[in-house]
CSV table of N, CA and C in Angstrom, one decimal:
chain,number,residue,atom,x,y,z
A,1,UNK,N,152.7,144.0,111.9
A,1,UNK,CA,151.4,144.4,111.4
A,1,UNK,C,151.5,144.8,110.0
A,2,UNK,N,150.5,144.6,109.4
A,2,UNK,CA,150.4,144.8,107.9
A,2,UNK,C,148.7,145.4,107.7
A,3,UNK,N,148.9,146.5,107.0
A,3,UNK,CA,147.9,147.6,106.2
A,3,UNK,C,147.2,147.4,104.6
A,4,UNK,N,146.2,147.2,104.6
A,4,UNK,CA,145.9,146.7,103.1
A,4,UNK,C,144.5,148.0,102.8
A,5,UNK,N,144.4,148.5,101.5
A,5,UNK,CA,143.3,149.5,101.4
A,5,UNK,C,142.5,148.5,100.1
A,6,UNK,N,141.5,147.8,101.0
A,6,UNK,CA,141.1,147.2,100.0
A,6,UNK,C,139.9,148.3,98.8
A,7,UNK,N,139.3,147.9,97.9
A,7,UNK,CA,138.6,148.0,96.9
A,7,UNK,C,137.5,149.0,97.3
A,8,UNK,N,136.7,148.8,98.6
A,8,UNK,CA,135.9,149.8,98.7
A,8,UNK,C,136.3,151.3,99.2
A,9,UNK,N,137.6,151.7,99.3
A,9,UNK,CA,137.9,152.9,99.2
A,9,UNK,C,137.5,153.5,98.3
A,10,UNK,N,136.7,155.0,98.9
A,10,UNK,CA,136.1,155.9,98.2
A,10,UNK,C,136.9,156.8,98.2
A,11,UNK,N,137.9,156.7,98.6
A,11,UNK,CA,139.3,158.4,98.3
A,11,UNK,C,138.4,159.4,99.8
A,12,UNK,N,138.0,159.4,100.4
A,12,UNK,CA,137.3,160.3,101.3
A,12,UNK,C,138.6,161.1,102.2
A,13,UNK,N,139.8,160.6,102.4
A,13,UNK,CA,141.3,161.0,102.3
A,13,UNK,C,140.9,160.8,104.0
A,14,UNK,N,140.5,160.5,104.8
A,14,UNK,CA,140.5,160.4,106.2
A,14,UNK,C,141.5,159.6,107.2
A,15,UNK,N,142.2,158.6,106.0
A,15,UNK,CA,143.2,157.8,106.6
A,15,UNK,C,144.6,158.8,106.3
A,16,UNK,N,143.9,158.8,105.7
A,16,UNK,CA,145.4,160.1,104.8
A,16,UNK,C,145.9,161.5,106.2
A,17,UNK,N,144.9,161.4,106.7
A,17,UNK,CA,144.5,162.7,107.7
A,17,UNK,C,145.0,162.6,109.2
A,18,UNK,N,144.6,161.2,109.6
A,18,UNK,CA,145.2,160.6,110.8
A,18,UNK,C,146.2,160.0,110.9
A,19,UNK,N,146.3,159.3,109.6
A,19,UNK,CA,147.9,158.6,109.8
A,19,UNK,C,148.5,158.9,108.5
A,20,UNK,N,149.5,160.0,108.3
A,20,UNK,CA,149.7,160.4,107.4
A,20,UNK,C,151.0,159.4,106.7
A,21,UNK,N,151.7,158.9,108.0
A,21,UNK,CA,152.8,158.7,107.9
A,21,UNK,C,152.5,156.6,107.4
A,22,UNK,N,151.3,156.2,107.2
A,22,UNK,CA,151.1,155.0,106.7
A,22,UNK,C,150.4,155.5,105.6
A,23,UNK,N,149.5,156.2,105.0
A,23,UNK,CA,148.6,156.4,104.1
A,23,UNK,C,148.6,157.6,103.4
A,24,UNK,N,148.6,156.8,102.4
A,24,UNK,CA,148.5,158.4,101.2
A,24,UNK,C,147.4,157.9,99.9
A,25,UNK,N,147.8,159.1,99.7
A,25,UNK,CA,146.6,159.2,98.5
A,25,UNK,C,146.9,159.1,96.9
A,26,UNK,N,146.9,158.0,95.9
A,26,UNK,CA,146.9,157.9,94.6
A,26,UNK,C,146.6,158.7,94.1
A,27,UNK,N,147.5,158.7,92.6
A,27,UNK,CA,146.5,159.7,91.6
A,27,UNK,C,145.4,159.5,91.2
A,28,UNK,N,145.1,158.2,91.5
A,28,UNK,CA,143.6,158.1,90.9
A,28,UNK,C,142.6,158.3,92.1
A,29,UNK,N,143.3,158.9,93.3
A,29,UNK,CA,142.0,159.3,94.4
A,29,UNK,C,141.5,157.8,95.2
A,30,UNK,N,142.2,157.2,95.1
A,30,UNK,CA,142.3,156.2,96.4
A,30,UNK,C,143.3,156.1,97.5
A,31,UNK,N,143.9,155.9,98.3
A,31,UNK,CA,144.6,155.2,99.4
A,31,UNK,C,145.4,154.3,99.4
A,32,UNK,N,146.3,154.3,99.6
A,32,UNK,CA,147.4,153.1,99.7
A,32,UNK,C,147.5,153.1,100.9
A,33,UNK,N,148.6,152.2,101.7
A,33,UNK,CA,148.8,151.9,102.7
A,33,UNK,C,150.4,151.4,102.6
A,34,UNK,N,151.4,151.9,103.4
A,34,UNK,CA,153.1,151.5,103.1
A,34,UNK,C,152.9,150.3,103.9
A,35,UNK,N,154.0,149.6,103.4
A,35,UNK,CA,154.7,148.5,103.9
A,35,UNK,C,155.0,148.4,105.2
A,36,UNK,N,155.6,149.2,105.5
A,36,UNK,CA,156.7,149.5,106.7
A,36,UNK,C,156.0,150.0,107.7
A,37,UNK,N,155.5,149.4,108.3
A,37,UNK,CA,154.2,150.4,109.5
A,37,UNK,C,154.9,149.6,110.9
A,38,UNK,N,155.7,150.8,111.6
A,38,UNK,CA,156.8,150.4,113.0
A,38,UNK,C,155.4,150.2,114.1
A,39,UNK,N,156.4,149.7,115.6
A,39,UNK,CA,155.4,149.4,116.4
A,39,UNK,C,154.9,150.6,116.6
A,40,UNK,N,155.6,152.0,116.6
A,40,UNK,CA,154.3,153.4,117.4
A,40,UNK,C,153.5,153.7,116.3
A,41,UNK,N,153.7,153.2,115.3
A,41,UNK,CA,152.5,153.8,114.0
A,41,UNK,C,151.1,152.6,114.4
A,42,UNK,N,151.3,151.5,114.7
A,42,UNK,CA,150.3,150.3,115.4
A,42,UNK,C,148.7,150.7,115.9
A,43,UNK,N,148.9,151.7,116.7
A,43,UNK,CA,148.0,152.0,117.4
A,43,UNK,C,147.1,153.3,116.7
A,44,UNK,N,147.7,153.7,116.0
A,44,UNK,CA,147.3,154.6,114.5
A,44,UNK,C,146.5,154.0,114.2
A,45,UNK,N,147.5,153.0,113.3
A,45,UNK,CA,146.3,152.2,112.1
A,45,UNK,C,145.3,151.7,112.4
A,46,UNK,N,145.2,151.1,113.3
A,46,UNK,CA,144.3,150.6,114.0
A,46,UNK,C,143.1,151.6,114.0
A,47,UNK,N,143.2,153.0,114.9
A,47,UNK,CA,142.3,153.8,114.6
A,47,UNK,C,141.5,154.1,113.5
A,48,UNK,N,142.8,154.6,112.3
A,48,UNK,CA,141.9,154.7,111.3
A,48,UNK,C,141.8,153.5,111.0
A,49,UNK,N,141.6,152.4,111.2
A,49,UNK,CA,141.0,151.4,110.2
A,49,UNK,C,139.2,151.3,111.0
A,50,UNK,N,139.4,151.5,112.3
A,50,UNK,CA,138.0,151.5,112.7
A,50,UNK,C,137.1,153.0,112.2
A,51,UNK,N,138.0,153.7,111.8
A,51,UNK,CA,137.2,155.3,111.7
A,51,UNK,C,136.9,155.0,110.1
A,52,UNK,N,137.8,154.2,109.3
A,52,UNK,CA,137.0,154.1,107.9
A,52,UNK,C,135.5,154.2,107.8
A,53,UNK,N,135.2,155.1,107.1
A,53,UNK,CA,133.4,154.7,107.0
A,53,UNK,C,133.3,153.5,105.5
A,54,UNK,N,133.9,153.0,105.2
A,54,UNK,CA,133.5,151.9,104.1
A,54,UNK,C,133.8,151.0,104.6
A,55,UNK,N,135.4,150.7,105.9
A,55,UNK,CA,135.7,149.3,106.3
A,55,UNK,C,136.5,149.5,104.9
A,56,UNK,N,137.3,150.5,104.3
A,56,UNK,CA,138.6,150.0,103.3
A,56,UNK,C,139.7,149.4,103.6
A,57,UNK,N,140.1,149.3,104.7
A,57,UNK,CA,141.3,149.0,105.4
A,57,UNK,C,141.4,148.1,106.2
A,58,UNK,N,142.0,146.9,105.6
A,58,UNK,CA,142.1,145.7,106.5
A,58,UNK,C,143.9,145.9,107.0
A,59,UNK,N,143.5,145.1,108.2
A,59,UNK,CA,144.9,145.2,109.2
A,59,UNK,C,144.7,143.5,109.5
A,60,UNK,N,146.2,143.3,110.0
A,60,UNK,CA,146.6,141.9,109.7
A,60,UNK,C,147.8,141.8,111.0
A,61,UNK,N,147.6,141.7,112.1
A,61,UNK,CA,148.5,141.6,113.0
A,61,UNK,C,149.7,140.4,113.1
């Protein structure tokens, strides 16, 4: 699986909050998303990618 924070991140840090251990937050107040997301982090991302309120986070199984 693969994590992408696209363009409509607003920094609202909510992915940051649930899955700490995939997402973090830029200096410039956006989101990133690591590389390396194991199979128990899976079911995480997935969460927050549905709980985004912009839809910033595309997932790619």
């Amino acid at each position: 699986m693969k994590a992408k924070v696209n363009e409509n991140c607003i920094g609202c840090g909510l992915c940051n909050s649930i899955c700490p251990e995939v997402f973090t937050m830029t200096d410039e107040g956006v989101a990133t998303a690591s590389s390396d997301i194991s199979e128990e982090q899976e079911e995480s991302v997935r969460e927050t990618a549905d709980s985004c309120p912009v839809d910033a986070i595309e997932v790619e199984e």
